[in-house]
CSV table of C-alpha atoms and ligand atoms in Angstrom, one decimal:
chain,number,residue,atom,x,y,z
A,1,MET,CA,-82.6,-74.2,-60.8
A,2,PHE,CA,-84.6,-76.4,-58.4
A,3,LEU,CA,-82.9,-78.2,-55.6
A,4,MET,CA,-84.2,-81.5,-54.3
A,5,GLU,CA,-86.0,-81.1,-51.0
A,6,VAL,CA,-84.2,-83.1,-48.4
A,7,ASP,CA,-84.8,-83.3,-44.6
A,8,ARG,CA,-82.6,-81.2,-42.4
A,9,ILE,CA,-81.1,-82.5,-39.2
A,10,ILE,CA,-79.3,-80.8,-36.3
A,11,VAL,CA,-76.9,-82.8,-34.2
A,12,VAL,CA,-75.9,-81.2,-30.9
A,13,GLY,CA,-72.6,-82.4,-29.5
A,14,ALA,CA,-69.6,-83.2,-31.7
A,15,GLY,CA,-68.3,-86.1,-29.7
A,16,TYR,CA,-67.9,-89.7,-31.0
A,17,VAL,CA,-71.6,-90.3,-31.3
A,18,GLY,CA,-72.7,-86.9,-32.6
A,19,LEU,CA,-69.9,-86.4,-35.1
A,20,VAL,CA,-70.2,-89.9,-36.5
A,21,ALA,CA,-74.0,-89.6,-36.8
A,22,ALA,CA,-73.7,-86.2,-38.4
A,23,SER,CA,-71.1,-87.2,-41.0
A,24,CYS,CA,-73.0,-90.4,-41.8
A,25,PHE,CA,-76.3,-88.6,-42.2
A,26,ALA,CA,-74.6,-86.1,-44.5
A,27,ASN,CA,-73.1,-88.9,-46.5
A,28,ALA,CA,-76.6,-90.3,-46.9
A,29,GLY,CA,-77.7,-87.1,-48.5
A,30,PHE,CA,-79.3,-85.2,-45.6
A,31,VAL,CA,-78.5,-81.5,-44.8
A,32,VAL,CA,-76.9,-81.6,-41.4
A,33,GLY,CA,-75.9,-78.9,-38.9
A,34,VAL,CA,-73.6,-79.7,-36.1
A,35,VAL,CA,-73.7,-77.6,-32.9
A,36,GLU,CA,-70.6,-77.6,-30.8
A,37,LYS,CA,-69.8,-75.3,-27.9
A,38,SER,CA,-66.0,-75.6,-27.9
A,39,GLU,CA,-64.5,-73.0,-30.1
A,40,GLU,CA,-61.3,-75.0,-30.6
A,41,ARG,CA,-63.3,-78.1,-31.7
A,42,LEU,CA,-65.4,-75.9,-34.0
A,43,ASN,CA,-62.5,-74.4,-35.8
A,44,SER,CA,-60.9,-77.7,-36.5
A,45,LEU,CA,-64.2,-79.2,-37.6
A,46,ARG,CA,-64.8,-76.3,-40.1
A,47,GLU,CA,-61.5,-77.3,-41.7
A,48,GLY,CA,-62.6,-80.9,-41.9
A,49,ILE,CA,-60.3,-82.1,-39.1
A,50,SER,CA,-61.8,-84.5,-36.6
A,51,PRO,CA,-60.9,-83.6,-33.0
A,52,PHE,CA,-60.2,-87.3,-32.3
A,53,TYR,CA,-58.9,-90.3,-34.3
A,54,GLU,CA,-61.6,-92.4,-35.8
A,55,PRO,CA,-60.8,-94.3,-39.0
A,56,GLY,CA,-62.7,-92.8,-42.0
A,57,LEU,CA,-64.2,-89.9,-40.1
A,58,SER,CA,-62.0,-87.1,-41.4
A,59,GLU,CA,-62.7,-88.2,-45.0
A,60,LEU,CA,-66.5,-88.2,-44.4
A,61,LEU,CA,-66.2,-84.8,-42.7
A,62,LYS,CA,-64.3,-83.3,-45.6
A,63,GLU,CA,-66.7,-84.8,-48.1
A,64,GLY,CA,-69.8,-83.4,-46.2
A,65,ILE,CA,-68.3,-79.9,-46.1
A,66,LEU,CA,-67.3,-80.0,-49.8
A,67,ASN,CA,-70.8,-81.1,-50.8
A,68,LYS,CA,-72.4,-78.4,-48.6
A,69,LYS,CA,-74.3,-81.1,-46.6
A,70,LEU,CA,-72.4,-80.4,-43.4
A,71,THR,CA,-72.2,-77.0,-41.5
A,72,PHE,CA,-71.1,-76.1,-38.0
A,73,PHE,CA,-72.6,-73.8,-35.4
A,74,SER,CA,-71.5,-72.6,-32.0
A,75,ASN,CA,-75.1,-72.5,-30.6
A,76,GLN,CA,-78.3,-74.2,-31.1
A,77,LYS,CA,-80.5,-71.1,-31.6
A,78,GLU,CA,-78.5,-70.0,-34.6
A,79,ALA,CA,-78.6,-73.5,-36.1
A,80,LEU,CA,-82.3,-73.7,-35.6
A,81,GLU,CA,-82.8,-70.3,-37.3
A,82,LYS,CA,-80.6,-71.1,-40.3
A,83,LEU,CA,-81.7,-74.7,-40.9
A,84,SER,CA,-85.3,-75.0,-39.5
A,85,PRO,CA,-84.6,-78.7,-39.0
A,86,LYS,CA,-87.3,-81.4,-38.6
A,87,TYR,CA,-85.0,-83.5,-36.5
A,88,ILE,CA,-82.7,-82.5,-33.6
A,89,PHE,CA,-80.3,-85.2,-32.4
A,90,CYS,CA,-79.1,-84.7,-28.8
A,91,ALA,CA,-75.6,-86.3,-28.6
A,92,VAL,CA,-74.1,-84.3,-25.7
A,93,GLY,CA,-72.2,-85.9,-22.8
A,94,THR,CA,-73.8,-87.4,-19.7
A,95,PRO,CA,-70.9,-87.5,-17.3
A,96,GLU,CA,-71.0,-89.8,-14.3
A,97,SER,CA,-72.2,-88.0,-11.1
A,98,ALA,CA,-70.7,-88.7,-7.7
A,99,ASP,CA,-73.4,-91.3,-6.9
A,100,GLY,CA,-72.8,-93.2,-10.2
A,101,SER,CA,-75.9,-91.8,-12.0
A,102,ALA,CA,-75.7,-89.8,-15.2
A,103,ASP,CA,-75.5,-86.0,-15.0
A,104,LEU,CA,-78.2,-84.7,-17.4
A,105,THR,CA,-77.3,-81.0,-17.3
A,106,PHE,CA,-76.2,-80.8,-20.9
A,107,VAL,CA,-79.0,-82.9,-22.2
A,108,GLU,CA,-81.5,-80.6,-20.4
A,109,GLU,CA,-79.9,-77.6,-22.0
A,110,VAL,CA,-80.5,-79.1,-25.5
A,111,LEU,CA,-84.1,-79.8,-24.7
A,112,ASN,CA,-84.7,-76.3,-23.3
A,113,ASP,CA,-83.2,-74.7,-26.4
A,114,THR,CA,-85.4,-76.9,-28.6
A,115,LEU,CA,-88.5,-76.0,-26.7
A,116,ASP,CA,-87.6,-72.3,-26.8
A,117,TYR,CA,-86.6,-72.0,-30.4
A,118,ALA,CA,-88.0,-74.8,-32.6
A,119,LYS,CA,-90.2,-73.4,-35.3
A,120,GLU,CA,-91.4,-76.3,-37.3
A,121,GLU,CA,-92.8,-79.7,-36.2
A,122,THR,CA,-89.7,-81.1,-34.5
A,123,TYR,CA,-88.5,-84.6,-33.5
A,124,PHE,CA,-86.1,-84.4,-30.5
A,125,VAL,CA,-84.0,-87.6,-30.7
A,126,ILE,CA,-82.0,-88.6,-27.7
A,127,LYS,CA,-78.8,-90.3,-28.7
A,128,SER,CA,-76.9,-89.6,-25.5
A,129,THR,CA,-77.0,-92.5,-23.1
A,130,VAL,CA,-79.6,-91.3,-20.5
A,131,PRO,CA,-81.2,-92.8,-17.4
A,132,VAL,CA,-84.3,-94.8,-17.9
A,133,GLY,CA,-87.3,-92.6,-17.8
A,134,THR,CA,-85.6,-89.5,-19.4
A,135,ALA,CA,-87.5,-89.7,-22.7
A,136,ASP,CA,-90.9,-90.0,-20.9
A,137,LEU,CA,-90.0,-87.1,-18.7
A,138,PHE,CA,-88.9,-85.0,-21.7
A,139,SER,CA,-91.9,-86.0,-23.6
A,140,THR,CA,-94.2,-84.6,-20.9
A,141,ARG,CA,-92.3,-81.4,-20.8
A,142,ALA,CA,-92.4,-81.0,-24.6
A,143,HIS,CA,-96.1,-81.7,-24.5
A,144,LEU,CA,-96.7,-79.0,-21.9
A,145,ALA,CA,-94.4,-76.4,-23.5
A,146,ARG,CA,-95.0,-77.1,-27.2
A,147,PRO,CA,-98.1,-79.3,-27.6
A,148,GLY,CA,-98.3,-80.9,-31.0
A,149,LYS,CA,-95.0,-79.3,-32.1
A,150,VAL,CA,-92.1,-81.1,-30.3
A,151,PHE,CA,-92.0,-84.9,-30.0
A,152,VAL,CA,-89.3,-86.9,-28.1
A,153,VAL,CA,-87.8,-90.2,-29.2
A,154,ASN,CA,-85.0,-92.3,-27.7
A,155,ASN,CA,-82.6,-93.7,-30.2
A,156,PRO,CA,-79.7,-95.5,-28.4
A,157,GLU,CA,-76.4,-95.8,-30.3
A,158,PHE,CA,-74.5,-99.0,-30.5
A,159,LEU,CA,-71.4,-98.0,-32.4
A,160,LYS,CA,-67.9,-99.0,-31.3
A,161,GLU,CA,-64.9,-96.7,-31.4
A,162,GLY,CA,-62.5,-97.7,-34.1
A,163,THR,CA,-65.3,-99.1,-36.4
A,164,ALA,CA,-67.8,-96.4,-35.7
A,165,ILE,CA,-68.4,-95.3,-39.3
A,166,ASN,CA,-69.2,-98.9,-40.5
A,167,ASP,CA,-71.3,-99.5,-37.4
A,168,PHE,CA,-73.4,-96.4,-38.1
A,169,LEU,CA,-73.7,-96.9,-41.9
A,170,ARG,CA,-74.5,-100.7,-41.6
A,171,PRO,CA,-76.1,-101.1,-38.1
A,172,GLU,CA,-77.2,-104.6,-37.0
A,173,ARG,CA,-80.4,-102.9,-35.8
A,174,VAL,CA,-81.8,-99.5,-35.1
A,175,VAL,CA,-83.8,-99.0,-31.9
A,176,LEU,CA,-86.4,-96.2,-31.5
A,177,GLY,CA,-88.4,-95.7,-28.4
A,178,GLY,CA,-91.3,-93.4,-28.0
A,179,ASP,CA,-94.9,-92.8,-29.1
A,180,SER,CA,-95.7,-94.6,-32.4
A,181,LYS,CA,-96.2,-91.5,-34.6
A,182,ALA,CA,-92.9,-90.0,-33.5
A,183,VAL,CA,-91.1,-93.3,-33.9
A,184,GLU,CA,-92.5,-93.7,-37.4
A,185,GLU,CA,-91.2,-90.2,-38.4
A,186,VAL,CA,-87.7,-90.8,-37.0
A,187,GLY,CA,-87.6,-94.3,-38.6
A,188,LYS,CA,-87.8,-92.7,-42.0
A,189,LEU,CA,-84.3,-91.3,-41.6
A,190,TYR,CA,-82.8,-94.8,-41.2
A,191,GLU,CA,-84.5,-96.6,-44.1
A,192,SER,CA,-81.5,-96.4,-46.4
A,193,PHE,CA,-79.2,-97.7,-43.6
A,194,LEU,CA,-81.2,-100.8,-43.0
A,195,LEU,CA,-81.1,-102.6,-46.3
A,196,ASN,CA,-80.7,-106.4,-46.3
A,197,HIS,CA,-83.6,-106.6,-43.8
A,198,ARG,CA,-81.8,-105.4,-40.8
A,199,PRO,CA,-84.4,-104.6,-38.2
A,200,LEU,CA,-85.8,-101.3,-37.0
A,201,ILE,CA,-87.0,-102.1,-33.5
A,202,LYS,CA,-89.9,-99.8,-32.6
A,203,THR,CA,-90.6,-99.8,-28.9
A,204,ASP,CA,-91.5,-97.8,-25.8
A,205,SER,CA,-88.9,-95.4,-24.6
A,206,LYS,CA,-88.1,-97.1,-21.3
A,207,SER,CA,-87.4,-100.4,-23.1
A,208,ALA,CA,-85.1,-98.6,-25.5
A,209,GLU,CA,-83.2,-96.8,-22.7
A,210,LEU,CA,-82.8,-100.0,-20.6
A,211,GLY,CA,-82.0,-102.0,-23.7
A,212,LYS,CA,-79.0,-99.8,-24.3
A,213,LEU,CA,-77.6,-100.3,-20.8
A,214,ALA,CA,-78.5,-104.0,-21.0
A,215,ALA,CA,-76.5,-104.5,-24.2
A,216,ASN,CA,-73.4,-103.1,-22.7
A,217,LEU,CA,-73.9,-105.1,-19.5
A,218,MET,CA,-74.3,-108.3,-21.5
A,219,LEU,CA,-71.1,-107.6,-23.5
A,220,ALA,CA,-69.2,-106.6,-20.4
A,221,SER,CA,-70.4,-109.8,-18.6
A,222,ARG,CA,-69.0,-112.0,-21.3
A,223,ILE,CA,-65.6,-110.3,-20.9
A,224,SER,CA,-65.6,-110.7,-17.1
A,225,VAL,CA,-66.7,-114.3,-17.3
A,226,VAL,CA,-64.0,-115.2,-19.8
A,227,ASN,CA,-61.4,-113.4,-17.7
A,228,GLN,CA,-62.6,-115.4,-14.7
A,229,ILE,CA,-62.1,-118.6,-16.7
A,230,ALA,CA,-58.6,-117.3,-17.7
A,231,ARG,CA,-57.6,-116.9,-14.0
A,232,LEU,CA,-58.4,-120.6,-13.4
A,233,SER,CA,-56.7,-121.5,-16.6
A,234,SER,CA,-53.5,-119.8,-15.4
A,235,ALA,CA,-53.8,-121.7,-12.1
A,236,ILE,CA,-54.2,-125.1,-13.7
A,237,GLY,CA,-51.8,-124.6,-16.6
A,238,SER,CA,-54.3,-124.9,-19.5
A,239,ASP,CA,-54.4,-122.6,-22.6
A,240,MET,CA,-57.0,-119.9,-22.7
A,241,ARG,CA,-56.8,-119.6,-26.5
A,242,GLU,CA,-57.8,-123.2,-26.8
A,243,ILE,CA,-60.7,-122.8,-24.3
A,244,GLU,CA,-61.9,-119.8,-26.3
A,245,LYS,CA,-62.1,-121.9,-29.4
A,246,ILE,CA,-64.2,-124.5,-27.5
A,247,LEU,CA,-66.5,-121.8,-26.3
A,248,GLN,CA,-66.7,-119.8,-29.6
A,249,THR,CA,-67.7,-122.8,-31.8
A,250,ASP,CA,-70.8,-123.4,-29.7
A,251,SER,CA,-73.5,-121.4,-31.6
A,252,ARG,CA,-75.4,-120.9,-28.4
A,253,ILE,CA,-72.5,-119.0,-27.0
A,254,GLY,CA,-71.3,-117.2,-30.1
A,255,SER,CA,-67.8,-116.0,-31.0
A,256,LYS,CA,-67.7,-112.4,-30.1
A,257,TYR,CA,-66.6,-110.6,-26.9
A,258,LEU,CA,-65.0,-113.8,-25.6
A,259,TYR,CA,-61.3,-112.7,-25.7
A,260,ALA,CA,-59.5,-112.8,-22.4
A,261,GLY,CA,-57.4,-109.8,-21.6
A,262,LEU,CA,-56.8,-107.0,-19.2
A,263,GLY,CA,-60.4,-106.2,-18.6
A,264,PHE,CA,-62.6,-103.8,-20.5
A,265,GLY,CA,-62.0,-100.0,-20.6
A,266,GLY,CA,-63.4,-97.0,-22.5
A,267,SER,CA,-66.0,-94.4,-21.8
A,268,CYS,CA,-69.0,-96.8,-22.1
A,269,PHE,CA,-68.8,-100.2,-20.4
A,270,PRO,CA,-67.5,-99.0,-17.0
A,271,LYS,CA,-69.9,-96.0,-17.0
A,272,ASP,CA,-73.0,-97.9,-18.1
A,273,LEU,CA,-72.3,-100.7,-15.6
A,274,LYS,CA,-72.3,-98.1,-12.9
A,275,SER,CA,-75.5,-96.5,-14.2
A,276,PHE,CA,-77.1,-100.0,-14.2
A,277,VAL,CA,-76.0,-100.6,-10.6
A,278,SER,CA,-77.2,-97.2,-9.5
A,279,LEU,CA,-80.6,-97.8,-11.2
A,280,CYS,CA,-81.0,-101.2,-9.5
A,281,GLN,CA,-80.3,-99.6,-6.2
A,282,LYS,CA,-82.8,-96.8,-6.9
A,283,MET,CA,-85.5,-99.4,-7.8
A,284,ASP,CA,-84.6,-101.7,-4.9
A,285,VAL,CA,-83.3,-104.5,-7.1
A,286,ASP,CA,-80.2,-106.3,-5.9
A,287,PRO,CA,-77.4,-105.5,-8.4
A,288,ILE,CA,-75.2,-108.4,-7.4
A,289,VAL,CA,-74.4,-109.6,-10.9
A,290,ALA,CA,-73.6,-106.2,-12.4
A,291,HIS,CA,-71.6,-105.3,-9.4
A,292,SER,CA,-69.4,-108.4,-9.6
A,293,ILE,CA,-68.8,-107.9,-13.3
A,294,ASP,CA,-67.5,-104.4,-12.5
A,295,LYS,CA,-65.4,-105.4,-9.5
A,296,PHE,CA,-63.9,-108.3,-11.3
A,297,ASN,CA,-63.0,-106.1,-14.2
A,298,ASP,CA,-61.1,-103.7,-11.9
A,299,ASP,CA,-59.2,-106.6,-10.3
A,300,GLN,CA,-58.2,-108.1,-13.6
A,301,LYS,CA,-55.7,-105.3,-14.3
A,302,LEU,CA,-54.1,-105.6,-10.9
A,303,PHE,CA,-54.0,-109.4,-11.2
A,304,PHE,CA,-51.7,-109.0,-14.2
A,305,VAL,CA,-49.6,-106.4,-12.4
A,306,ASP,CA,-49.1,-108.9,-9.5
A,307,GLN,CA,-47.5,-111.4,-11.9
A,308,ILE,CA,-45.0,-108.8,-13.2
A,309,VAL,CA,-44.1,-107.7,-9.7
A,310,LYS,CA,-43.4,-111.3,-8.6
A,311,ASP,CA,-41.0,-111.8,-11.5
A,312,PHE,CA,-38.9,-108.7,-10.8
A,313,PRO,CA,-37.4,-108.5,-7.3
A,314,ASN,CA,-35.6,-105.2,-8.2
A,315,PRO,CA,-38.2,-103.0,-9.9
A,316,THR,CA,-36.2,-99.8,-9.6
A,317,ALA,CA,-33.7,-101.3,-12.0
A,318,THR,CA,-36.4,-102.5,-14.4
A,319,ARG,CA,-37.6,-100.7,-17.5
A,320,ILE,CA,-40.8,-101.8,-19.1
A,321,ALA,CA,-41.7,-101.4,-22.7
A,322,LEU,CA,-45.4,-100.5,-22.2
A,323,LEU,CA,-47.1,-101.1,-25.6
A,324,GLY,CA,-50.6,-99.7,-26.1
A,325,LEU,CA,-52.0,-96.7,-24.2
A,326,ALA,CA,-55.4,-96.4,-25.9
A,327,PHE,CA,-58.2,-98.4,-24.3
A,328,LYS,CA,-58.3,-100.5,-27.5
A,329,PRO,CA,-56.8,-100.4,-31.0
A,330,GLU,CA,-57.8,-97.9,-33.7
A,331,THR,CA,-58.6,-95.1,-31.4
A,332,ASP,CA,-56.7,-92.4,-29.5
A,333,ASP,CA,-59.2,-92.6,-26.6
A,334,VAL,CA,-57.6,-93.3,-23.2
A,335,ARG,CA,-60.7,-93.0,-21.0
A,336,GLU,CA,-60.6,-95.9,-18.5
A,337,SER,CA,-57.7,-97.4,-20.4
A,338,PRO,CA,-56.2,-100.4,-18.7
A,339,ALA,CA,-52.8,-98.9,-19.4
A,340,LEU,CA,-53.5,-96.0,-17.0
A,341,THR,CA,-54.2,-98.5,-14.1
A,342,ILE,CA,-51.3,-100.8,-15.0
A,343,LEU,CA,-48.8,-98.0,-15.3
A,344,SER,CA,-49.8,-96.3,-12.1
A,345,ALA,CA,-49.7,-99.6,-10.1
A,346,LEU,CA,-46.3,-100.7,-11.5
A,347,GLU,CA,-44.9,-97.2,-11.0
A,348,LYS,CA,-45.8,-97.4,-7.3
A,349,HIS,CA,-43.5,-100.4,-7.1
A,350,GLY,CA,-40.6,-98.4,-8.7
A,351,PHE,CA,-40.6,-99.6,-12.3
A,352,SER,CA,-39.8,-97.2,-15.1
A,353,PHE,CA,-41.3,-97.2,-18.6
A,354,ASN,CA,-40.8,-96.8,-22.3
A,355,ALA,CA,-44.4,-96.1,-23.2
A,356,TYR,CA,-45.6,-96.2,-26.8
A,357,ASP,CA,-48.9,-96.1,-28.7
A,358,PRO,CA,-49.4,-95.4,-32.5
A,359,LYS,CA,-52.1,-92.8,-31.8
A,360,ALA,CA,-52.9,-92.1,-28.2
A,361,THR,CA,-49.6,-90.9,-26.6
A,362,LYS,CA,-50.7,-87.2,-26.4
A,363,ASN,CA,-54.0,-88.0,-24.7
A,364,PHE,CA,-52.3,-90.5,-22.4
A,365,GLN,CA,-49.7,-87.8,-21.4
A,366,THR,CA,-52.6,-85.5,-20.4
A,367,ALA,CA,-54.5,-88.2,-18.5
A,368,ALA,CA,-51.6,-89.9,-16.7
A,369,LYS,CA,-49.8,-88.4,-13.6
A,370,LYS,CA,-46.6,-86.7,-14.6
A,371,SER,CA,-43.6,-88.8,-13.8
A,372,ASP,CA,-39.9,-88.8,-14.7
A,373,LYS,CA,-40.2,-92.6,-14.8
A,374,ILE,CA,-42.1,-92.5,-18.1
A,375,ASN,CA,-40.2,-92.1,-21.3
A,376,TYR,CA,-42.8,-91.5,-24.1
A,377,CYS,CA,-41.5,-93.1,-27.3
A,378,GLU,CA,-42.3,-92.3,-30.9
A,379,SER,CA,-41.8,-95.8,-32.3
A,380,LEU,CA,-42.0,-99.5,-31.3
A,381,ASP,CA,-38.3,-99.8,-31.9
A,382,GLU,CA,-37.6,-96.9,-29.5
A,383,ALA,CA,-39.8,-98.5,-26.8
A,384,LEU,CA,-38.1,-101.9,-27.1
A,385,THR,CA,-34.6,-100.4,-26.9
A,386,GLY,CA,-33.2,-100.7,-23.4
A,387,ALA,CA,-36.3,-102.3,-21.9
A,388,HIS,CA,-36.1,-105.4,-19.7
A,389,ALA,CA,-39.7,-106.6,-20.2
A,390,VAL,CA,-42.4,-106.1,-22.8
A,391,VAL,CA,-45.9,-105.5,-21.4
A,392,LEU,CA,-48.5,-105.5,-24.3
A,393,VAL,CA,-51.7,-103.8,-23.2
A,394,THR,CA,-53.5,-102.9,-26.4
A,395,GLU,CA,-53.5,-105.2,-29.4
A,396,TRP,CA,-52.5,-102.7,-32.2
A,397,GLN,CA,-51.6,-104.7,-35.3
A,398,GLU,CA,-48.1,-103.3,-35.3
A,399,PHE,CA,-47.4,-105.1,-32.0
A,400,GLN,CA,-48.9,-108.4,-33.2
A,401,ARG,CA,-46.1,-108.7,-35.7
A,402,MET,CA,-43.5,-109.1,-32.9
A,403,THR,CA,-41.7,-112.5,-33.0
A,404,PRO,CA,-38.6,-113.6,-31.2
A,405,SER,CA,-36.5,-113.3,-34.4
A,406,LYS,CA,-37.8,-109.9,-35.2
A,407,ILE,CA,-37.2,-108.3,-31.8
A,408,ALA,CA,-33.9,-110.2,-31.0
A,409,GLY,CA,-31.6,-107.5,-32.2
A,410,ILE,CA,-33.3,-104.7,-30.3
A,411,PHE,CA,-35.0,-106.1,-27.2
A,412,LYS,CA,-32.4,-107.5,-24.7
A,413,GLY,CA,-34.8,-108.6,-22.0
A,414,LYS,CA,-36.3,-112.1,-21.5
A,415,HIS,CA,-39.9,-111.3,-20.2
A,416,ILE,CA,-42.9,-110.9,-22.5
A,417,TYR,CA,-46.3,-110.1,-20.9
A,418,ASP,CA,-49.0,-110.4,-23.5
A,419,GLY,CA,-52.1,-108.8,-22.0
A,420,LYS,CA,-54.2,-109.6,-25.0
A,421,ASN,CA,-52.9,-113.1,-26.0
A,422,VAL,CA,-52.0,-112.0,-29.5
A,423,LEU,CA,-48.3,-112.9,-29.7
A,424,PRO,CA,-47.0,-116.2,-30.9
A,425,ALA,CA,-46.6,-117.8,-27.5
A,426,LYS,CA,-45.0,-121.1,-28.6
A,427,GLU,CA,-42.4,-119.3,-30.6
A,428,PHE,CA,-41.4,-117.1,-27.6
A,429,VAL,CA,-41.3,-120.1,-25.3
A,430,ALA,CA,-39.2,-122.1,-27.8
A,431,ALA,CA,-36.8,-119.2,-28.0
A,432,ASN,CA,-36.3,-119.2,-24.2
A,433,TYR,CA,-38.3,-116.1,-23.4
A,434,ILE,CA,-40.4,-116.1,-20.3
A,435,TYR,CA,-43.8,-115.6,-21.9
A,436,ARG,CA,-46.9,-114.9,-19.8
A,437,GLY,CA,-50.4,-114.4,-21.4
A,438,VAL,CA,-53.8,-114.1,-19.8
A,439,GLY,CA,-54.8,-117.6,-18.8
A,440,ARG,CA,-52.0,-119.3,-20.8
A,441,TYR,CA,-48.4,-120.1,-20.0
B,1,UGA,C1,-69.1,-100.3,-26.6
B,1,UGA,C2,-70.1,-101.2,-27.2
B,1,UGA,O1,-69.5,-102.3,-27.9
B,1,UGA,C3,-70.9,-100.4,-28.3
B,1,UGA,O2,-71.9,-101.2,-28.8
B,1,UGA,C4,-71.6,-99.2,-27.6
B,1,UGA,O3,-72.2,-98.4,-28.5
B,1,UGA,C5,-70.5,-98.3,-26.9
B,1,UGA,O4,-69.7,-99.2,-26.0
B,1,UGA,C6,-71.2,-97.2,-26.2
B,1,UGA,O5,-72.0,-97.5,-25.3
B,1,UGA,O6,-71.1,-96.1,-26.6
B,1,UGA,P1,-66.6,-99.4,-27.2
B,1,UGA,O7,-66.5,-98.9,-25.8
B,1,UGA,O8,-66.3,-98.4,-28.3
B,1,UGA,O9,-68.1,-99.9,-27.5
B,1,UGA,O10,-65.6,-100.6,-27.4
B,1,UGA,P2,-65.7,-102.2,-27.5
B,1,UGA,O11,-65.1,-102.6,-28.8
B,1,UGA,O12,-67.0,-102.7,-27.2
B,1,UGA,O13,-64.6,-102.6,-26.4
B,1,UGA,C7,-64.9,-102.3,-25.0
B,1,UGA,C8,-63.8,-102.8,-24.2
B,1,UGA,O14,-63.9,-104.3,-24.1
B,1,UGA,C9,-62.3,-102.6,-24.7
B,1,UGA,O15,-61.5,-102.2,-23.6
B,1,UGA,C10,-61.9,-103.9,-25.3
B,1,UGA,O16,-60.5,-104.2,-25.3
B,1,UGA,C11,-62.6,-104.9,-24.3
B,1,UGA,N1,-62.9,-106.2,-24.9
B,1,UGA,C12,-63.7,-106.4,-26.0
B,1,UGA,C13,-62.3,-107.4,-24.3
B,1,UGA,O17,-61.5,-107.2,-23.3
B,1,UGA,N2,-62.5,-108.6,-24.8
B,1,UGA,C14,-63.3,-108.8,-25.9
B,1,UGA,O18,-63.5,-110.0,-26.3
B,1,UGA,C15,-63.9,-107.7,-26.5
């Protein structure tokens, strides 16, 4: 029996970016090997269990394993020997160093293994978010060590946690930076993902690298600007949801990333902003705008905390139902979650908590400081029981269903703090609750 010849890909790093890319490439028919150092992660992956919650990912993993498109390796050398891949995707972490720049130790290791062990003509694709100039530097090293054999391309990822599979399978655009022959070869992998004339942007590697940081800076800037407007809206007594409508219906402004809230969190915006600032400083460019976006974002969480503190003169006798611990809905990721900052600030004032999240409680318990003031709850009902105030931090759909009549039997407090402006404010006010949103009421 003859089997159809398909390209083989290795993805190094089974984090959000790596695992989503690997599962989606396997789903598209490629043979994919995933390299992951952590034994615990590897064991669960081999059983088709994703190490983190991402809607649809476990299903794709199981399907890939069943179809024999997806296999897992503990080291790159073994994966290269077994699969002889044409493409190596580097999706390992680039943690923040003390000076705000990205630490490239893991990315370097992946390049070194590629240069040492690649047999065939190989395309080394950088998916990790790396400092500008990394692909050029790696390209020079590849050219010196393996001339005409290993080619380097930067391929920034734009997926969002919570909708990662859809973002990867149906990207708005794919960006590839590097020399034209290498970009052409890597571009072939994406043809089937770019139906309906979605663009493949072929560019130089520095533009691709800076473009990634710039996209996150632009999105983050919209959030900080909208939160700035919300603060003024609070002060003058206008309604931020109405202002959002006025902004969003202007096609020049657009409708996305214009929701006021508790500031952005997650592993990307805060880190990429810092990388941007650090790069500006290195290049002697004043980072004043990026800096203000970041600082304003940090303050936004504390601004909300201040309102709560003012309303409760006796915090030690006050229990808060803290709803939403993940940095956003549909994920169990708590990195830079606003809930961590808000809880820690309120705790210093003496408040106690019924904390609840549909998916992220375990990760939050690991990330937050241990405290006997926090009662982790297993349901929304449990969190509301005995609480004096509701503080909604993450807009999980389950929370959005709360109305005065639905919670009346279980929640005996009067204060509702809606950090995402998703609750029916008018209904709460009419039912004599003290409702406070972000830039409204
Ligand atoms: C972000 C980008 O959106 C992705 O394109 C990028 O690939 C990713 O970073 C990355 O660099 O890896 P992500 O961090 O998963 O994705 O989440 P977003 O949905 O963009 O949300 C980020 C934060 O902004 C969340 O805390 C969210 O609550 C907040 N946000 C978002 C607002 O406060 N208001 C909005 O209107 C939109």
